[in-house]
Amino acid sequence: MSWNAVDSLDDARAATESLLLPLSWRTWLRLVVVTFFVGGVGGGGGAGQAAQGAVSSPSPPETALHSLELPPVPTLAPERVGALIVVIVAITVVLALGYVVAGAVMEFVLVESLRTRQVDLRRPFRQFLVPGLRLFAFRTLVLLGLLASAAIPVAFFISPAPVAGAGWRVVLLPLLLAGVGVVWLVGALVLRLTTDFVVPTMVGEGRTLLSAWRRFAPLCRAAWREVALYLVVRLVLGAAAAVVVGLAVGLGALVVAIPFALVGGGVVATVGVQGIGLVVLGVLAVGFTLLVAVLSVVVQVPVVTYFRYYGLALLGRLDERLDFVGRSS
């Protein structure tokens, strides 16, 4: 057995260094945009609690309360509340759908950028819009299938029909859950192989998704040990990278928090936690959250780049005609 999955690690390192070094703000800024859609922002803290119980003022004397006429508090009719909720949900669904679709297209943008070592956004986005939509449809079908398989044990468990005597649930339910686990594992592998190997094949040879799968499947069967080793190495390195990224983002967040804490402390000391002070604190909280989110994406850029180069390097070692990045040795 060869060790292409191990040798490709050095190929990926060399390719990542050649793309990211020397530092170019244009390259990094564009990769930050791509990583936001492909790698995701590592988490979104809730910074929206500042608008809840908004402005509270000190209670006036009781004698003044009787002579003070307060304007009626505006209320929304129940039907308007329902309409507002529907609008908010619709906007959220549209934004989430747009994010996922853009992420599928950005998979191709990333591979094309790594292949040519010229990071661009607009031209490859337009070029790979249709393949990206097909990838989105494929991912959606796989995820729907996984969700359907997860519903089988639930339906089987709550079914009132007697099956195999009184203890059928105790015996059959664990088997069904194990079967669903296998299905989900296979689905996860299909999605991983599609992203790491099939998408580059589509980009490099101009194939459709199914055609690229037919191109890659024989390579995967012939070198299944290499592919399996790649998946294991990627899993282990991915876990280690997640820890490193988490530590880096945490340390960066502490540094970023210092000026926000100083300004916030000054606001609390001078104005207090009410009125304009509460508004300023809310703005500071939102600004801090956004900066940490941006920091998280920036830190993930070399990680996402490296792992995608790792898949490209192994693909080239499995078939020289699919070598889109070259070897370091």
PDB file of C-alpha atoms in Angstrom, residues 16-291:
ATOM      1  CA  THR A  16      -1.152  26.701   0.973  1.00  0.00           C
ATOM      2  CA  GLU A  17       2.071  28.617   1.622  1.00  0.00           C
ATOM      3  CA  SER A  18       2.424  29.511  -2.043  1.00  0.00           C
ATOM      4  CA  LEU A  19      -1.093  30.959  -2.095  1.00  0.00           C
ATOM      5  CA  LEU A  20      -1.176  32.783   1.236  1.00  0.00           C
ATOM      6  CA  LEU A  21       2.448  33.928   1.441  1.00  0.00           C
ATOM      7  CA  PRO A  22       3.602  36.620   1.003  1.00  0.00           C
ATOM      8  CA  LEU A  23       0.554  38.243   2.542  1.00  0.00           C
ATOM      9  CA  SER A  24      -1.798  39.961   0.105  1.00  0.00           C
ATOM     10  CA  TRP A  25      -4.775  41.767   1.571  1.00  0.00           C
ATOM     11  CA  ARG A  26      -6.785  41.274  -1.616  1.00  0.00           C
ATOM     12  CA  THR A  27      -6.222  37.524  -1.562  1.00  0.00           C
ATOM     13  CA  TRP A  28      -7.015  37.240   2.125  1.00  0.00           C
ATOM     14  CA  LEU A  29     -10.086  39.478   1.904  1.00  0.00           C
ATOM     15  CA  ARG A  30     -11.542  37.426  -0.935  1.00  0.00           C
ATOM     16  CA  LEU A  31     -10.755  34.184   0.850  1.00  0.00           C
ATOM     17  CA  VAL A  32     -12.477  35.553   3.947  1.00  0.00           C
ATOM     18  CA  VAL A  33     -15.637  36.021   1.874  1.00  0.00           C
ATOM     19  CA  VAL A  34     -15.362  32.502   0.444  1.00  0.00           C
ATOM     20  CA  THR A  35     -14.623  31.000   3.861  1.00  0.00           C
ATOM     21  CA  PHE A  36     -17.658  32.734   5.342  1.00  0.00           C
ATOM     22  CA  PHE A  37     -19.859  30.713   2.998  1.00  0.00           C
ATOM     23  CA  VAL A  38     -17.809  27.513   2.745  1.00  0.00           C
ATOM     24  CA  GLY A  39     -16.346  27.196   6.227  1.00  0.00           C
ATOM     25  CA  GLY A  40     -18.959  29.167   8.123  1.00  0.00           C
ATOM     26  CA  VAL A  41     -18.575  31.545  11.020  1.00  0.00           C
ATOM     27  CA  GLY A  42     -17.799  29.402  14.043  1.00  0.00           C
ATOM     28  CA  GLY A  43     -20.785  30.513  16.032  1.00  0.00           C
ATOM     29  CA  GLY A  44     -23.098  33.416  16.502  1.00  0.00           C
ATOM     30  CA  GLY A  45     -23.458  34.820  19.936  1.00  0.00           C
ATOM     31  CA  GLY A  46     -26.746  36.329  20.898  1.00  0.00           C
ATOM     32  CA  ALA A  47     -26.163  40.037  21.039  1.00  0.00           C
ATOM     33  CA  GLY A  48     -29.740  41.001  20.557  1.00  0.00           C
ATOM     34  CA  GLN A  49     -30.898  41.120  24.162  1.00  0.00           C
ATOM     35  CA  ALA A  50     -30.360  44.850  24.461  1.00  0.00           C
ATOM     36  CA  ALA A  51     -33.665  45.946  23.029  1.00  0.00           C
ATOM     37  CA  GLN A  52     -35.974  44.100  25.330  1.00  0.00           C
ATOM     38  CA  GLY A  53     -36.998  46.144  28.200  1.00  0.00           C
ATOM     39  CA  ALA A  54     -35.813  49.359  26.773  1.00  0.00           C
ATOM     40  CA  VAL A  55     -36.029  52.719  28.462  1.00  0.00           C
ATOM     41  CA  SER A  56     -36.885  52.842  32.116  1.00  0.00           C
ATOM     42  CA  SER A  57     -36.856  56.180  33.929  1.00  0.00           C
ATOM     43  CA  PRO A  58     -36.939  56.835  37.664  1.00  0.00           C
ATOM     44  CA  SER A  59     -40.422  56.875  39.189  1.00  0.00           C
ATOM     45  CA  PRO A  60     -41.803  60.370  39.660  1.00  0.00           C
ATOM     46  CA  PRO A  61     -43.309  61.353  42.985  1.00  0.00           C
ATOM     47  CA  GLU A  62     -46.750  59.979  43.654  1.00  0.00           C
ATOM     48  CA  THR A  63     -48.353  63.458  43.562  1.00  0.00           C
ATOM     49  CA  ALA A  64     -47.005  64.034  40.092  1.00  0.00           C
ATOM     50  CA  LEU A  65     -48.379  60.714  38.863  1.00  0.00           C
ATOM     51  CA  HIS A  66     -51.960  61.874  39.390  1.00  0.00           C
ATOM     52  CA  SER A  67     -51.461  65.085  37.427  1.00  0.00           C
ATOM     53  CA  LEU A  68     -49.423  63.488  34.634  1.00  0.00           C
ATOM     54  CA  GLU A  69     -51.329  62.092  31.690  1.00  0.00           C
ATOM     55  CA  LEU A  70     -49.378  59.339  29.986  1.00  0.00           C
ATOM     56  CA  PRO A  71     -50.052  58.638  26.318  1.00  0.00           C
ATOM     57  CA  PRO A  72     -51.671  55.279  25.667  1.00  0.00           C
ATOM     58  CA  VAL A  73     -49.213  52.474  24.951  1.00  0.00           C
ATOM     59  CA  PRO A  74     -49.551  51.464  21.307  1.00  0.00           C
ATOM     60  CA  THR A  75     -50.534  47.867  20.826  1.00  0.00           C
ATOM     61  CA  LEU A  76     -50.603  45.651  17.788  1.00  0.00           C
ATOM     62  CA  ALA A  77     -53.682  43.744  16.826  1.00  0.00           C
ATOM     63  CA  PRO A  78     -53.291  39.951  16.993  1.00  0.00           C
ATOM     64  CA  GLU A  79     -53.589  39.666  13.220  1.00  0.00           C
ATOM     65  CA  ARG A  80     -50.799  42.222  12.756  1.00  0.00           C
ATOM     66  CA  VAL A  81     -48.603  40.339  15.211  1.00  0.00           C
ATOM     67  CA  GLY A  82     -49.204  37.153  13.260  1.00  0.00           C
ATOM     68  CA  ALA A  83     -48.410  38.894   9.977  1.00  0.00           C
ATOM     69  CA  LEU A  84     -45.223  40.338  11.464  1.00  0.00           C
ATOM     70  CA  ILE A  85     -44.124  36.893  12.628  1.00  0.00           C
ATOM     71  CA  VAL A  86     -44.807  35.454   9.178  1.00  0.00           C
ATOM     72  CA  VAL A  87     -42.751  38.217   7.557  1.00  0.00           C
ATOM     73  CA  ILE A  88     -39.839  37.673   9.959  1.00  0.00           C
ATOM     74  CA  VAL A  89     -39.901  33.917   9.399  1.00  0.00           C
ATOM     75  CA  ALA A  90     -40.091  34.382   5.625  1.00  0.00           C
ATOM     76  CA  ILE A  91     -37.136  36.773   5.616  1.00  0.00           C
ATOM     77  CA  THR A  92     -35.131  34.383   7.792  1.00  0.00           C
ATOM     78  CA  VAL A  93     -35.881  31.439   5.494  1.00  0.00           C
ATOM     79  CA  VAL A  94     -34.952  33.449   2.389  1.00  0.00           C
ATOM     80  CA  LEU A  95     -31.666  34.609   3.936  1.00  0.00           C
ATOM     81  CA  ALA A  96     -30.803  31.092   5.122  1.00  0.00           C
ATOM     82  CA  LEU A  97     -31.646  29.629   1.721  1.00  0.00           C
ATOM     83  CA  GLY A  98     -29.568  32.283  -0.034  1.00  0.00           C
ATOM     84  CA  TYR A  99     -26.647  31.552   2.290  1.00  0.00           C
ATOM     85  CA  VAL A 100     -26.779  27.809   1.595  1.00  0.00           C
ATOM     86  CA  VAL A 101     -27.111  28.269  -2.169  1.00  0.00           C
ATOM     87  CA  ALA A 102     -24.247  30.769  -2.215  1.00  0.00           C
ATOM     88  CA  GLY A 103     -22.195  28.327  -0.148  1.00  0.00           C
ATOM     89  CA  ALA A 104     -22.681  25.622  -2.766  1.00  0.00           C
ATOM     90  CA  VAL A 105     -21.520  27.949  -5.539  1.00  0.00           C
ATOM     91  CA  MET A 106     -18.596  29.119  -3.413  1.00  0.00           C
ATOM     92  CA  GLU A 107     -17.340  25.529  -3.246  1.00  0.00           C
ATOM     93  CA  PHE A 108     -16.547  25.844  -6.949  1.00  0.00           C
ATOM     94  CA  VAL A 109     -15.172  29.356  -6.536  1.00  0.00           C
ATOM     95  CA  LEU A 110     -12.773  28.075  -3.883  1.00  0.00           C
ATOM     96  CA  VAL A 111     -11.556  25.129  -5.957  1.00  0.00           C
ATOM     97  CA  GLU A 112     -11.079  27.322  -9.028  1.00  0.00           C
ATOM     98  CA  SER A 113      -9.154  29.875  -6.952  1.00  0.00           C
ATOM     99  CA  LEU A 114      -6.895  27.206  -5.448  1.00  0.00           C
ATOM    100  CA  ARG A 115      -6.394  25.550  -8.824  1.00  0.00           C
ATOM    101  CA  THR A 116      -5.380  28.749 -10.620  1.00  0.00           C
ATOM    102  CA  ARG A 117      -3.865  30.416  -7.515  1.00  0.00           C
ATOM    103  CA  GLN A 118      -5.808  33.530  -8.505  1.00  0.00           C
ATOM    104  CA  VAL A 119      -8.532  34.267  -5.980  1.00  0.00           C
ATOM    105  CA  ASP A 120     -11.482  35.917  -7.690  1.00  0.00           C
ATOM    106  CA  LEU A 121     -15.158  36.127  -6.799  1.00  0.00           C
ATOM    107  CA  ARG A 122     -17.438  37.592  -9.451  1.00  0.00           C
ATOM    108  CA  ARG A 123     -16.253  35.797 -12.589  1.00  0.00           C
ATOM    109  CA  PRO A 124     -16.096  32.247 -11.120  1.00  0.00           C
ATOM    110  CA  PHE A 125     -19.347  32.818  -9.229  1.00  0.00           C
ATOM    111  CA  ARG A 126     -21.140  33.537 -12.502  1.00  0.00           C
ATOM    112  CA  GLN A 127     -19.255  30.730 -14.241  1.00  0.00           C
ATOM    113  CA  PHE A 128     -20.172  28.060 -11.687  1.00  0.00           C
ATOM    114  CA  LEU A 129     -23.650  29.255 -10.753  1.00  0.00           C
ATOM    115  CA  VAL A 130     -25.407  26.360 -12.508  1.00  0.00           C
ATOM    116  CA  PRO A 131     -23.053  23.639 -11.142  1.00  0.00           C
ATOM    117  CA  GLY A 132     -23.467  25.228  -7.716  1.00  0.00           C
ATOM    118  CA  LEU A 133     -27.241  24.980  -7.970  1.00  0.00           C
ATOM    119  CA  ARG A 134     -26.888  21.318  -8.934  1.00  0.00           C
ATOM    120  CA  LEU A 135     -24.634  20.734  -5.925  1.00  0.00           C
ATOM    121  CA  PHE A 136     -27.193  22.459  -3.718  1.00  0.00           C
ATOM    122  CA  ALA A 137     -29.949  20.217  -5.108  1.00  0.00           C
ATOM    123  CA  PHE A 138     -27.801  17.116  -4.568  1.00  0.00           C
ATOM    124  CA  ARG A 139     -27.007  18.065  -0.982  1.00  0.00           C
ATOM    125  CA  THR A 140     -30.665  18.814  -0.320  1.00  0.00           C
ATOM    126  CA  LEU A 141     -31.749  15.409  -1.636  1.00  0.00           C
ATOM    127  CA  VAL A 142     -29.154  13.632   0.494  1.00  0.00           C
ATOM    128  CA  LEU A 143     -30.171  15.542   3.614  1.00  0.00           C
ATOM    129  CA  LEU A 144     -33.862  14.898   2.959  1.00  0.00           C
ATOM    130  CA  GLY A 145     -33.078  11.205   2.611  1.00  0.00           C
ATOM    131  CA  LEU A 146     -31.207  11.236   5.908  1.00  0.00           C
ATOM    132  CA  LEU A 147     -34.080  12.991   7.644  1.00  0.00           C
ATOM    133  CA  ALA A 148     -36.528  10.487   6.169  1.00  0.00           C
ATOM    134  CA  SER A 149     -34.425   7.608   7.456  1.00  0.00           C
ATOM    135  CA  ALA A 150     -34.382   9.185  10.922  1.00  0.00           C
ATOM    136  CA  ALA A 151     -38.190   9.350  10.875  1.00  0.00           C
ATOM    137  CA  ILE A 152     -38.499   5.584  10.380  1.00  0.00           C
ATOM    138  CA  PRO A 153     -37.627   4.565  13.966  1.00  0.00           C
ATOM    139  CA  VAL A 154     -39.905   7.296  15.315  1.00  0.00           C
ATOM    140  CA  ALA A 155     -42.828   6.116  13.202  1.00  0.00           C
ATOM    141  CA  PHE A 156     -42.065   2.504  14.065  1.00  0.00           C
ATOM    142  CA  PHE A 157     -41.924   3.262  17.777  1.00  0.00           C
ATOM    143  CA  ILE A 158     -45.196   5.188  17.960  1.00  0.00           C
ATOM    144  CA  SER A 159     -47.041   2.842  15.635  1.00  0.00           C
ATOM    145  CA  PRO A 160     -50.023   1.275  17.429  1.00  0.00           C
ATOM    146  CA  ALA A 161     -49.862  -1.878  15.308  1.00  0.00           C
ATOM    147  CA  PRO A 162     -48.653  -4.916  17.288  1.00  0.00           C
ATOM    148  CA  VAL A 163     -45.503  -6.393  15.796  1.00  0.00           C
ATOM    149  CA  ALA A 164     -43.624  -9.455  17.020  1.00  0.00           C
ATOM    150  CA  GLY A 165     -45.371  -9.668  20.369  1.00  0.00           C
ATOM    151  CA  ALA A 166     -45.168  -7.438  23.413  1.00  0.00           C
ATOM    152  CA  GLY A 167     -41.415  -6.817  23.419  1.00  0.00           C
ATOM    153  CA  TRP A 168     -40.994  -5.852  19.775  1.00  0.00           C
ATOM    154  CA  ARG A 169     -40.005  -2.288  20.537  1.00  0.00           C
ATOM    155  CA  VAL A 170     -37.219  -3.331  22.886  1.00  0.00           C
ATOM    156  CA  VAL A 171     -35.725  -5.726  20.330  1.00  0.00           C
ATOM    157  CA  LEU A 172     -36.278  -3.944  17.022  1.00  0.00           C
ATOM    158  CA  LEU A 173     -35.853  -0.301  17.934  1.00  0.00           C
ATOM    159  CA  PRO A 174     -32.086  -0.562  18.675  1.00  0.00           C
ATOM    160  CA  LEU A 175     -31.619  -2.367  15.351  1.00  0.00           C
ATOM    161  CA  LEU A 176     -33.470   0.399  13.547  1.00  0.00           C
ATOM    162  CA  LEU A 177     -31.407   3.055  15.303  1.00  0.00           C
ATOM    163  CA  ALA A 178     -28.201   1.237  14.336  1.00  0.00           C
ATOM    164  CA  GLY A 179     -29.410   1.064  10.743  1.00  0.00           C
ATOM    165  CA  VAL A 180     -30.166   4.783  10.736  1.00  0.00           C
ATOM    166  CA  GLY A 181     -26.698   5.431  12.137  1.00  0.00           C
ATOM    167  CA  VAL A 182     -25.147   3.499   9.260  1.00  0.00           C
ATOM    168  CA  VAL A 183     -27.268   5.417   6.755  1.00  0.00           C
ATOM    169  CA  TRP A 184     -26.190   8.736   8.260  1.00  0.00           C
ATOM    170  CA  LEU A 185     -22.552   7.673   8.189  1.00  0.00           C
ATOM    171  CA  VAL A 186     -22.831   6.747   4.512  1.00  0.00           C
ATOM    172  CA  GLY A 187     -24.595  10.032   3.793  1.00  0.00           C
ATOM    173  CA  ALA A 188     -21.876  12.000   5.563  1.00  0.00           C
ATOM    174  CA  LEU A 189     -19.188  10.158   3.570  1.00  0.00           C
ATOM    175  CA  VAL A 190     -21.010  10.852   0.300  1.00  0.00           C
ATOM    176  CA  LEU A 191     -21.223  14.559   1.097  1.00  0.00           C
ATOM    177  CA  ARG A 192     -17.572  14.680   2.163  1.00  0.00           C
ATOM    178  CA  LEU A 193     -16.324  12.879  -0.944  1.00  0.00           C
ATOM    179  CA  THR A 194     -18.524  15.057  -3.137  1.00  0.00           C
ATOM    180  CA  THR A 195     -17.059  18.243  -1.695  1.00  0.00           C
ATOM    181  CA  ASP A 196     -13.419  17.127  -1.608  1.00  0.00           C
ATOM    182  CA  PHE A 197     -13.127  15.097  -4.825  1.00  0.00           C
ATOM    183  CA  VAL A 198     -16.210  15.309  -7.046  1.00  0.00           C
ATOM    184  CA  VAL A 199     -16.442  19.103  -7.082  1.00  0.00           C
ATOM    185  CA  PRO A 200     -12.770  19.464  -8.142  1.00  0.00           C
ATOM    186  CA  THR A 201     -13.403  16.905 -10.876  1.00  0.00           C
ATOM    187  CA  MET A 202     -16.336  18.987 -12.074  1.00  0.00           C
ATOM    188  CA  VAL A 203     -14.181  22.108 -12.098  1.00  0.00           C
ATOM    189  CA  GLY A 204     -11.100  20.574 -13.695  1.00  0.00           C
ATOM    190  CA  GLU A 205     -12.822  18.564 -16.433  1.00  0.00           C
ATOM    191  CA  GLY A 206     -16.024  20.547 -16.894  1.00  0.00           C
ATOM    192  CA  ARG A 207     -18.261  17.640 -15.933  1.00  0.00           C
ATOM    193  CA  THR A 208     -21.713  17.531 -14.425  1.00  0.00           C
ATOM    194  CA  LEU A 209     -22.091  16.242 -10.895  1.00  0.00           C
ATOM    195  CA  LEU A 210     -23.219  12.739 -11.846  1.00  0.00           C
ATOM    196  CA  SER A 211     -20.582  12.502 -14.562  1.00  0.00           C
ATOM    197  CA  ALA A 212     -17.910  13.577 -12.078  1.00  0.00           C
ATOM    198  CA  TRP A 213     -19.120  10.927  -9.640  1.00  0.00           C
ATOM    199  CA  ARG A 214     -18.850   8.286 -12.378  1.00  0.00           C
ATOM    200  CA  ARG A 215     -15.322   9.557 -13.034  1.00  0.00           C
ATOM    201  CA  PHE A 216     -14.280   9.442  -9.382  1.00  0.00           C
ATOM    202  CA  ALA A 217     -16.066   6.252  -8.269  1.00  0.00           C
ATOM    203  CA  PRO A 218     -13.625   3.809  -9.986  1.00  0.00           C
ATOM    204  CA  LEU A 219     -10.676   5.684  -8.458  1.00  0.00           C
ATOM    205  CA  CYS A 220     -12.311   5.477  -5.039  1.00  0.00           C
ATOM    206  CA  ARG A 221     -12.912   1.728  -5.379  1.00  0.00           C
ATOM    207  CA  ALA A 222      -9.384   1.045  -6.635  1.00  0.00           C
ATOM    208  CA  ALA A 223      -7.718   3.116  -3.900  1.00  0.00           C
ATOM    209  CA  TRP A 224     -10.275   2.764  -1.122  1.00  0.00           C
ATOM    210  CA  ARG A 225      -7.562   2.318   1.504  1.00  0.00           C
ATOM    211  CA  GLU A 226      -6.009   5.643   0.503  1.00  0.00           C
ATOM    212  CA  VAL A 227      -9.390   7.346   0.590  1.00  0.00           C
ATOM    213  CA  ALA A 228     -10.193   5.780   3.964  1.00  0.00           C
ATOM    214  CA  LEU A 229      -6.838   6.901   5.356  1.00  0.00           C
ATOM    215  CA  TYR A 230      -7.473  10.382   3.977  1.00  0.00           C
ATOM    216  CA  LEU A 231     -10.813  10.546   5.759  1.00  0.00           C
ATOM    217  CA  VAL A 232      -9.292   9.406   9.049  1.00  0.00           C
ATOM    218  CA  VAL A 233      -6.371  11.850   8.801  1.00  0.00           C
ATOM    219  CA  ARG A 234      -8.728  14.641   7.850  1.00  0.00           C
ATOM    220  CA  LEU A 235     -10.975  13.862  10.814  1.00  0.00           C
ATOM    221  CA  VAL A 236      -8.082  13.843  13.288  1.00  0.00           C
ATOM    222  CA  LEU A 237      -6.475  16.977  11.871  1.00  0.00           C
ATOM    223  CA  GLY A 238      -9.870  18.649  11.680  1.00  0.00           C
ATOM    224  CA  ALA A 239     -10.456  18.045  15.388  1.00  0.00           C
ATOM    225  CA  ALA A 240      -7.004  19.417  16.211  1.00  0.00           C
ATOM    226  CA  ALA A 241      -7.562  22.418  13.950  1.00  0.00           C
ATOM    227  CA  ALA A 242     -10.907  23.117  15.624  1.00  0.00           C
ATOM    228  CA  VAL A 243      -9.158  23.288  18.990  1.00  0.00           C
ATOM    229  CA  VAL A 244      -6.450  25.612  17.650  1.00  0.00           C
ATOM    230  CA  VAL A 245      -8.979  27.845  15.920  1.00  0.00           C
ATOM    231  CA  GLY A 246     -11.096  27.971  19.077  1.00  0.00           C
ATOM    232  CA  LEU A 247      -8.093  28.982  21.193  1.00  0.00           C
ATOM    233  CA  ALA A 248      -6.997  31.600  18.659  1.00  0.00           C
ATOM    234  CA  VAL A 249     -10.467  33.099  18.425  1.00  0.00           C
ATOM    235  CA  GLY A 250     -10.801  33.036  22.209  1.00  0.00           C
ATOM    236  CA  LEU A 251      -7.502  34.866  22.730  1.00  0.00           C
ATOM    237  CA  GLY A 252      -8.348  37.317  19.977  1.00  0.00           C
ATOM    238  CA  ALA A 253     -11.748  37.943  21.532  1.00  0.00           C
ATOM    239  CA  LEU A 254     -10.081  38.761  24.860  1.00  0.00           C
ATOM    240  CA  VAL A 255      -7.838  41.319  23.164  1.00  0.00           C
ATOM    241  CA  VAL A 256     -10.741  42.808  21.207  1.00  0.00           C
ATOM    242  CA  ALA A 257     -12.851  42.951  24.386  1.00  0.00           C
ATOM    243  CA  ILE A 258     -10.414  45.298  26.163  1.00  0.00           C
ATOM    244  CA  PRO A 259     -11.358  48.548  24.363  1.00  0.00           C
ATOM    245  CA  PHE A 260     -15.050  47.591  24.392  1.00  0.00           C
ATOM    246  CA  ALA A 261     -14.881  46.915  28.123  1.00  0.00           C
ATOM    247  CA  LEU A 262     -13.144  50.247  28.759  1.00  0.00           C
ATOM    248  CA  VAL A 263     -15.693  52.195  26.739  1.00  0.00           C
ATOM    249  CA  GLY A 264     -18.583  50.258  28.261  1.00  0.00           C
ATOM    250  CA  GLY A 265     -17.255  50.829  31.764  1.00  0.00           C
ATOM    251  CA  GLY A 266     -16.959  54.534  31.089  1.00  0.00           C
ATOM    252  CA  VAL A 267     -20.541  54.651  29.804  1.00  0.00           C
ATOM    253  CA  VAL A 268     -21.860  52.838  32.876  1.00  0.00           C
ATOM    254  CA  ALA A 269     -19.874  55.102  35.204  1.00  0.00           C
ATOM    255  CA  THR A 270     -21.045  58.346  33.590  1.00  0.00           C
ATOM    256  CA  VAL A 271     -24.519  57.671  32.204  1.00  0.00           C
ATOM    257  CA  GLY A 272     -25.635  54.467  33.888  1.00  0.00           C
ATOM    258  CA  VAL A 273     -27.442  51.451  32.487  1.00  0.00           C
ATOM    259  CA  GLN A 274     -30.516  53.255  31.261  1.00  0.00           C
ATOM    260  CA  GLY A 275     -31.599  55.506  28.433  1.00  0.00           C
ATOM    261  CA  ILE A 276     -28.776  56.469  26.109  1.00  0.00           C
ATOM    262  CA  GLY A 277     -26.350  54.395  28.159  1.00  0.00           C
ATOM    263  CA  LEU A 278     -28.324  51.255  27.417  1.00  0.00           C
ATOM    264  CA  VAL A 279     -28.356  52.102  23.710  1.00  0.00           C
ATOM    265  CA  VAL A 280     -24.594  52.635  23.667  1.00  0.00           C
ATOM    266  CA  LEU A 281     -24.009  49.363  25.501  1.00  0.00           C
ATOM    267  CA  GLY A 282     -26.202  47.591  22.950  1.00  0.00           C
ATOM    268  CA  VAL A 283     -24.225  49.071  20.072  1.00  0.00           C
ATOM    269  CA  LEU A 284     -20.970  48.020  21.746  1.00  0.00           C
ATOM    270  CA  ALA A 285     -22.280  44.477  22.214  1.00  0.00           C
ATOM    271  CA  VAL A 286     -23.282  44.201  18.553  1.00  0.00           C
ATOM    272  CA  GLY A 287     -19.962  45.650  17.404  1.00  0.00           C
ATOM    273  CA  PHE A 288     -17.997  43.244  19.602  1.00  0.00           C
ATOM    274  CA  THR A 289     -19.983  40.262  18.310  1.00  0.00           C
ATOM    275  CA  LEU A 290     -19.412  41.263  14.691  1.00  0.00           C
ATOM    276  CA  LEU A 291     -15.676  41.744  15.228  1.00  0.00           C
TER     277      LEU A 291
END
